[in-house]
Coordinates of C-alpha atoms in Angstrom, one line a residue:
X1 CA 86.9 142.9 96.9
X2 CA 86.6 145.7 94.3
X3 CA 88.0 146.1 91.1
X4 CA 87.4 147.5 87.5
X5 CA 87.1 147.1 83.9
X6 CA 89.5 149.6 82.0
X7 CA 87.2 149.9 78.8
X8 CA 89.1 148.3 75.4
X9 CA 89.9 151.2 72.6
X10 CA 88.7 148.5 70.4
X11 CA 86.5 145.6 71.4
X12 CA 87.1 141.9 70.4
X13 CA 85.0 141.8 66.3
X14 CA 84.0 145.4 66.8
X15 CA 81.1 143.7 69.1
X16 CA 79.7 145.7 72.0
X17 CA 81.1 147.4 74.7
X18 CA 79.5 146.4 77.9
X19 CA 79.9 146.9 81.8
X20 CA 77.3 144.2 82.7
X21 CA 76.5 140.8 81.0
X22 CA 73.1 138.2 81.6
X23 CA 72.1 135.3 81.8
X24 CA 73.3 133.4 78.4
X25 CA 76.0 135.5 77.0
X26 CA 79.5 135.3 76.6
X27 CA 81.7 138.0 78.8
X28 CA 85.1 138.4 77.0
X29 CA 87.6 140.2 79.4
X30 CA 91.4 140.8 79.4
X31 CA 93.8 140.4 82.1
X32 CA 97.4 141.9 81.8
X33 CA 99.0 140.6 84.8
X34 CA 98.7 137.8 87.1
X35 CA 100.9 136.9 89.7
X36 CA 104.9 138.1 88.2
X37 CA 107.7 135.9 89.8
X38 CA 110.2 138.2 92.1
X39 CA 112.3 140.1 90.5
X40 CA 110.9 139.9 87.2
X41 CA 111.3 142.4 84.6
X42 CA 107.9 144.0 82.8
X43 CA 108.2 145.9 79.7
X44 CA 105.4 148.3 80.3
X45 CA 105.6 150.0 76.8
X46 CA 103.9 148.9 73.6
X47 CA 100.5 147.1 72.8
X48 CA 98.7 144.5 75.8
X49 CA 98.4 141.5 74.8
X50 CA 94.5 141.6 75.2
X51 CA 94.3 144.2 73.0
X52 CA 96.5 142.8 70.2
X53 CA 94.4 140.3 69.6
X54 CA 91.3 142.6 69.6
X55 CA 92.4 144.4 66.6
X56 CA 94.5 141.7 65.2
X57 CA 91.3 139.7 65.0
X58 CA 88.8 142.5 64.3
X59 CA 91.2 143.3 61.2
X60 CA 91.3 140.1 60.0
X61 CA 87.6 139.5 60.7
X62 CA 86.3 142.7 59.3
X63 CA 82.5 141.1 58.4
X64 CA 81.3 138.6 60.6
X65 CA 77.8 138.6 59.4
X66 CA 79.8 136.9 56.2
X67 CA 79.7 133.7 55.5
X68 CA 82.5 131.4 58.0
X69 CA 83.3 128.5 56.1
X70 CA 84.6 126.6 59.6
X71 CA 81.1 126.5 60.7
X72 CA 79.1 126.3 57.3
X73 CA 77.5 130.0 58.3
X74 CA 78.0 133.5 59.9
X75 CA 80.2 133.1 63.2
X76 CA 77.4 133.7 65.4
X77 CA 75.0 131.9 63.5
X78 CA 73.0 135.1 63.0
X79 CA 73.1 136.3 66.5
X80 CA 72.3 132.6 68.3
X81 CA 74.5 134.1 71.0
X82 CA 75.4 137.3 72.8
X83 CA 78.7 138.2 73.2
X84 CA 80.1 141.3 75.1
X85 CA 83.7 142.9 75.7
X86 CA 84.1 144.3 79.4
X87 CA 87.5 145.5 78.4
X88 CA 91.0 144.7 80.9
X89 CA 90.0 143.9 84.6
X90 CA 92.8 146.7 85.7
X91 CA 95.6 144.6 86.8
X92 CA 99.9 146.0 87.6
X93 CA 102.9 144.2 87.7
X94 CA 103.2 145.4 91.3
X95 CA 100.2 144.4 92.8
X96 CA 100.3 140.3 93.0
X97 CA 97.3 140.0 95.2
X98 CA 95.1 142.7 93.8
X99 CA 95.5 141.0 90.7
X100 CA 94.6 138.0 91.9
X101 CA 91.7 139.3 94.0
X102 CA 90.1 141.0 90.3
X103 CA 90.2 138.3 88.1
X104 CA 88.5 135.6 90.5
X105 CA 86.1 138.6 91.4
X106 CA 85.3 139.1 88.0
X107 CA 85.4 135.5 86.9
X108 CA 82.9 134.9 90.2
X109 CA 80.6 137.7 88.5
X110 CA 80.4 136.9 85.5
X111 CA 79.2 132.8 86.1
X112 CA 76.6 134.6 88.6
X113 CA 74.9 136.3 86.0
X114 CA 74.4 133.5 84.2
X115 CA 77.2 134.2 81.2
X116 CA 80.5 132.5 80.2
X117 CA 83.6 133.9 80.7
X118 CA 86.3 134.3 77.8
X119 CA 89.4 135.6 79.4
X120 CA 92.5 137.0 77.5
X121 CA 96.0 137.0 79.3
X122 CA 98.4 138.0 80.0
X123 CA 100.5 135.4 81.3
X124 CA 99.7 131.7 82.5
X125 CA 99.7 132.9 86.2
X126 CA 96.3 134.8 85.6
X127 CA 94.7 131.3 84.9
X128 CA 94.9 130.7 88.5
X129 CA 92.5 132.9 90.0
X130 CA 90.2 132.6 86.7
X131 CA 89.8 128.7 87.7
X132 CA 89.1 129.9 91.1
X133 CA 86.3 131.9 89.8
X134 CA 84.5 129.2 88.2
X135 CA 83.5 127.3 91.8
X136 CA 80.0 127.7 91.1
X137 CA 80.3 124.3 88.4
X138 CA 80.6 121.7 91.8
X139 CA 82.1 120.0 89.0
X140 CA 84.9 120.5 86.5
X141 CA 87.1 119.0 84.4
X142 CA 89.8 120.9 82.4
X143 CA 91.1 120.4 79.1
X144 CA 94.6 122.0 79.0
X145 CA 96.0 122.9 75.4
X146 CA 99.6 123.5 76.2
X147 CA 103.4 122.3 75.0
X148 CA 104.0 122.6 79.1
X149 CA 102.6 120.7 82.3
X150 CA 102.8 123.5 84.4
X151 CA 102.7 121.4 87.7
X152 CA 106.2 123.4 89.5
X153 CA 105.1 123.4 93.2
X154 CA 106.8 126.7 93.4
X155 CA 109.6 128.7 92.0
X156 CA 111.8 130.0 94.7
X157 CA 108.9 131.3 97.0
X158 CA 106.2 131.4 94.3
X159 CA 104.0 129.0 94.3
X160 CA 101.3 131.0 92.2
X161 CA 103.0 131.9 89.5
X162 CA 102.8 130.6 86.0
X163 CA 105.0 127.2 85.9
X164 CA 102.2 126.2 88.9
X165 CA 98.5 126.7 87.0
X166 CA 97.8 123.0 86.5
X167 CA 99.6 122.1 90.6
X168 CA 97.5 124.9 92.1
X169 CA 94.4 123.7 89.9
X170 CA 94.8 120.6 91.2
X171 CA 93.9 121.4 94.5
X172 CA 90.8 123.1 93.7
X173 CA 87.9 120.9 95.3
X174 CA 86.3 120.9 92.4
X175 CA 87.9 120.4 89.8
X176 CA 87.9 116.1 89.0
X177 CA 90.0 115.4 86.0
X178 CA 92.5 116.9 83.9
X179 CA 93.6 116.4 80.6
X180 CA 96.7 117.9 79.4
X181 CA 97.5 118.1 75.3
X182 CA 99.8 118.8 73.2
X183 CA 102.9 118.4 75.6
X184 CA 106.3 118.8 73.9
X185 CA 110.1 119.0 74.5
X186 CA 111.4 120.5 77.4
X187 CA 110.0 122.7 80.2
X188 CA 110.0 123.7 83.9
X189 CA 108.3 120.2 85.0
X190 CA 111.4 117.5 86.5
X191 CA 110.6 113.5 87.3
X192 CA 108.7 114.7 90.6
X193 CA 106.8 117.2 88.9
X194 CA 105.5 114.8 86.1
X195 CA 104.8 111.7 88.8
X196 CA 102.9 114.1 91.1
X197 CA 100.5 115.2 87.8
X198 CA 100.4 111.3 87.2
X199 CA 99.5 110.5 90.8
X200 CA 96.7 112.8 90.8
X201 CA 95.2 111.4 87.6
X202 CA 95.9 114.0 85.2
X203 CA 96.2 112.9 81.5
X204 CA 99.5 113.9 79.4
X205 CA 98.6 113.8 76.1
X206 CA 101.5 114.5 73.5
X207 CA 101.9 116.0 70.2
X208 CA 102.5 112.5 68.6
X209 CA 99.6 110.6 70.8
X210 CA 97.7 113.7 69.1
X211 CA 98.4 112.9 65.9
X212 CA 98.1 108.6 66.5
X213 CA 94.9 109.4 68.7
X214 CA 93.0 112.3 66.6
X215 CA 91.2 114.9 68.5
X216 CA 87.7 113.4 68.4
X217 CA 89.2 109.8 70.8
X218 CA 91.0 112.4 72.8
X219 CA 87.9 114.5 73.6
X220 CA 85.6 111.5 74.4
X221 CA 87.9 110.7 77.3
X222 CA 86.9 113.3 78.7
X223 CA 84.2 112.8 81.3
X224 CA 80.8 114.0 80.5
X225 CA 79.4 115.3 84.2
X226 CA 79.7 118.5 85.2
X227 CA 81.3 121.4 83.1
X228 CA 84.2 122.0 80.9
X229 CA 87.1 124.6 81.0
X230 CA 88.8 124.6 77.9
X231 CA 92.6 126.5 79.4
X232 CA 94.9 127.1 76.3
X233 CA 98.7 128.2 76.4
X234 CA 99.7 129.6 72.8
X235 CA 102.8 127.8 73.0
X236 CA 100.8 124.7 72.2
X237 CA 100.7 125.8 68.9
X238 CA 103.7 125.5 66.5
X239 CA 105.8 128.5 66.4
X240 CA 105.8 128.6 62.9
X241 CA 102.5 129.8 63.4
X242 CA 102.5 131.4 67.0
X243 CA 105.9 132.9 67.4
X244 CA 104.8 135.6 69.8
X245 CA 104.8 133.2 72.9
X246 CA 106.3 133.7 76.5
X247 CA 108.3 130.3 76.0
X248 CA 108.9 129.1 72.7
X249 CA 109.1 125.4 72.4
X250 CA 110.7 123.5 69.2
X251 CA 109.2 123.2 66.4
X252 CA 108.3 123.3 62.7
X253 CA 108.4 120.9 60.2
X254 CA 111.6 120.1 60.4
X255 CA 111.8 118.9 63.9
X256 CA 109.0 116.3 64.2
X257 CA 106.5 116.4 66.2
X258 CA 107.1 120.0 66.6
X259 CA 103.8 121.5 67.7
X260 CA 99.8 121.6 67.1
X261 CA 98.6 123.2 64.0
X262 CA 95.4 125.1 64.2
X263 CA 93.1 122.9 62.9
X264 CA 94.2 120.2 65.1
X265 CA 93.5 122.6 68.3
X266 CA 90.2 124.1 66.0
X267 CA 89.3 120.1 65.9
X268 CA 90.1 119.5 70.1
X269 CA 87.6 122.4 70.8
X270 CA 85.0 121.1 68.9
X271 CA 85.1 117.6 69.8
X272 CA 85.3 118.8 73.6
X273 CA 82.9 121.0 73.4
X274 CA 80.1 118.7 71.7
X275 CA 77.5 117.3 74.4
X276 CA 78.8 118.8 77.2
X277 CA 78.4 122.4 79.4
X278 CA 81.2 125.2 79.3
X279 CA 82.6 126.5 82.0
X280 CA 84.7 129.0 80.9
X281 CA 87.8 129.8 78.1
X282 CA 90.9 131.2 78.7
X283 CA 93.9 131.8 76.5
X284 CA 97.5 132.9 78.1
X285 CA 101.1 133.5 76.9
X286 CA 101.2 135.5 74.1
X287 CA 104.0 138.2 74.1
X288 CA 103.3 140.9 71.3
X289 CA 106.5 142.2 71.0
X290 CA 108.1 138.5 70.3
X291 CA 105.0 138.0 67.1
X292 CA 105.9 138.7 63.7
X293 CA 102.7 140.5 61.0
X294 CA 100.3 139.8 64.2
X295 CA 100.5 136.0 63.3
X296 CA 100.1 134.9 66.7
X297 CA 97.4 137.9 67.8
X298 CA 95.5 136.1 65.0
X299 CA 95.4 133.1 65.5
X300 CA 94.5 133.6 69.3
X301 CA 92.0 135.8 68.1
X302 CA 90.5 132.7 65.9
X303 CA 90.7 130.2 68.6
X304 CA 88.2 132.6 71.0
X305 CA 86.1 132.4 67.5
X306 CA 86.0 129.0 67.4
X307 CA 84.4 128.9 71.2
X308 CA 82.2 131.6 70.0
X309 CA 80.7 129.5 66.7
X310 CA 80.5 126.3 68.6
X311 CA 78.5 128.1 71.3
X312 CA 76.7 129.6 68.8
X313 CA 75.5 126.5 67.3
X314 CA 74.7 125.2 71.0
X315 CA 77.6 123.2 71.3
X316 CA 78.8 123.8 75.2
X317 CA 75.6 125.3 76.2

């Protein structure tokens, strides 16, 4: 399988530009396009979502050798890790397979040389084949940020598409616990859907067994062999704060629990990621043209900072 890197006009913090990565950095790609349900309608016009975030976040972020007062330092801790931007692995609405085929290629590629891989989406659906990509580990275990299970066996014929990420990741040999936070209100999952994610092991974590739990119990649960994939769906996060998402969930103050606030996701990564290996990051459902003042290309932006200083301070290395 071939496929491409389309470069980004800007890159993720201004940081480099790259078309290879090595052994210890961190590769941070885009992905536009995973597998679309048929019939599905794409708005091809306007900003990607990988690239919203890169300037949303480079704006907001304009000197990161300044002092970061979430980590006590500069972001990257004065260059304690090496991050790259590949750009978008070229991915079309039209092309379900190729799309497929490049992001576990360039998932595959990256882990071979040695580096992390940070993906952007694009839609849930490109987590699929980015999980795929991470076979390498032997072992995994996934901690899933999301207000949505995301175990649908299928819809209509589908059965890659992006109410199946957590089914299909499920199946992967590998891959020997899940834990699922942040699950809210109402979504594509039915009784079946939620027994067969029970059945299997996984671990539904609510918003309120969040907030009764903290994120440091939550995070300890999670076993300690093998490596970590931290898989985050912006509608996790409250739309009062991430309004730019695929499938907006309730929330907001006013209807408890409504959903995560960023330090309570901020607090889940760093807990997870203390003492144990990552495998990989990615981030998925944010729809540009539904975000208001690039509130949502923001905070996505931050959240891929907040791997970035923990790895820098070798926390998931």
């Amino acid at each position: 399988m071939t496929y491409r890197f389309e470069p980004a006009a800007e890159t993720f913090l201004g940081l480099p530009a790259a078309t290879e990565v090595h052994v210890g950095s961190v590769a941070i790609f885009g992905a536009v396009y995973g597998t679309a349900y048929p019939n599905a309608v794409h708005d091809l016009s306007g900003m990607t979502a990988p690239n919203a975030v890169r300037r949303a976040i480079t704006e907001a972020s304009v000197h990161i050798d300044h002092w970061d007062f979430d980590f006590d330092g500069p972001l990257l801790n004065d260059g304690a890790v090496d991050v790259v931007d590949l750009g978008d692995v070229t991915t079309r609405p039209d092309d379900n397979t190729g799309n497929r085929a490049g992001i576990e290629a360039a998932t595959r590629d990256i882990r071979s040389a040695g580096a992390i891989p940070v993906l952007i989406g694009g839609d849930d659906s490109a987590a699929i084949p980015f999980m795929r990509g991470l076979a390498d580990v032997g072992t995994l275990h996934i901690l899933q940020i999301d207000a949505h299970i995301d175990w649908r066996d299928r819809i209509g014929d589908e059965t890659l598409g992006y109410s199946s990420t957590m089914r299909r990741a499920s199946e992967l040999p590998f891959v020997r616990s899940m834990t699922q936070v942040g699950i809210r209100a109402v979504g594509s999952a039915r009784r079946e859907e939620v027994e067969a994610a029970r059945a299997w092991g996984s671990r539904l974590v609510t918003v309120r067994q969040v907030r009764a739990s903290g994120a440091a119990e939550i995070a300890d649960a999670i076993p300690r062999d093998g490596a970590l994939l931290i898989h985050i769906d912006v509608d996790a996060l409250d739309p009062s704060i991430c309004p730019g998402v695929n499938a907006l969930s309730p929330g907001g103050l006013w209807l408890s629990p409504g959903g995560l606030w960023l330090e309570e996701v901020t607090d889940l990564i760093a807990s997870a990621m203390a003492g144990r290996t990552l495998a990989g990051f990615s981030i998925v459902e944010f729809q540009p043209k539904a975000d208001i003042n690039s509130m949502t290309a923001t905070v996505v932006g931050r959240l891929i900072c907040h791997i970035l200083g923990n790895l820098a301070r070798n926390t998931g290395r």
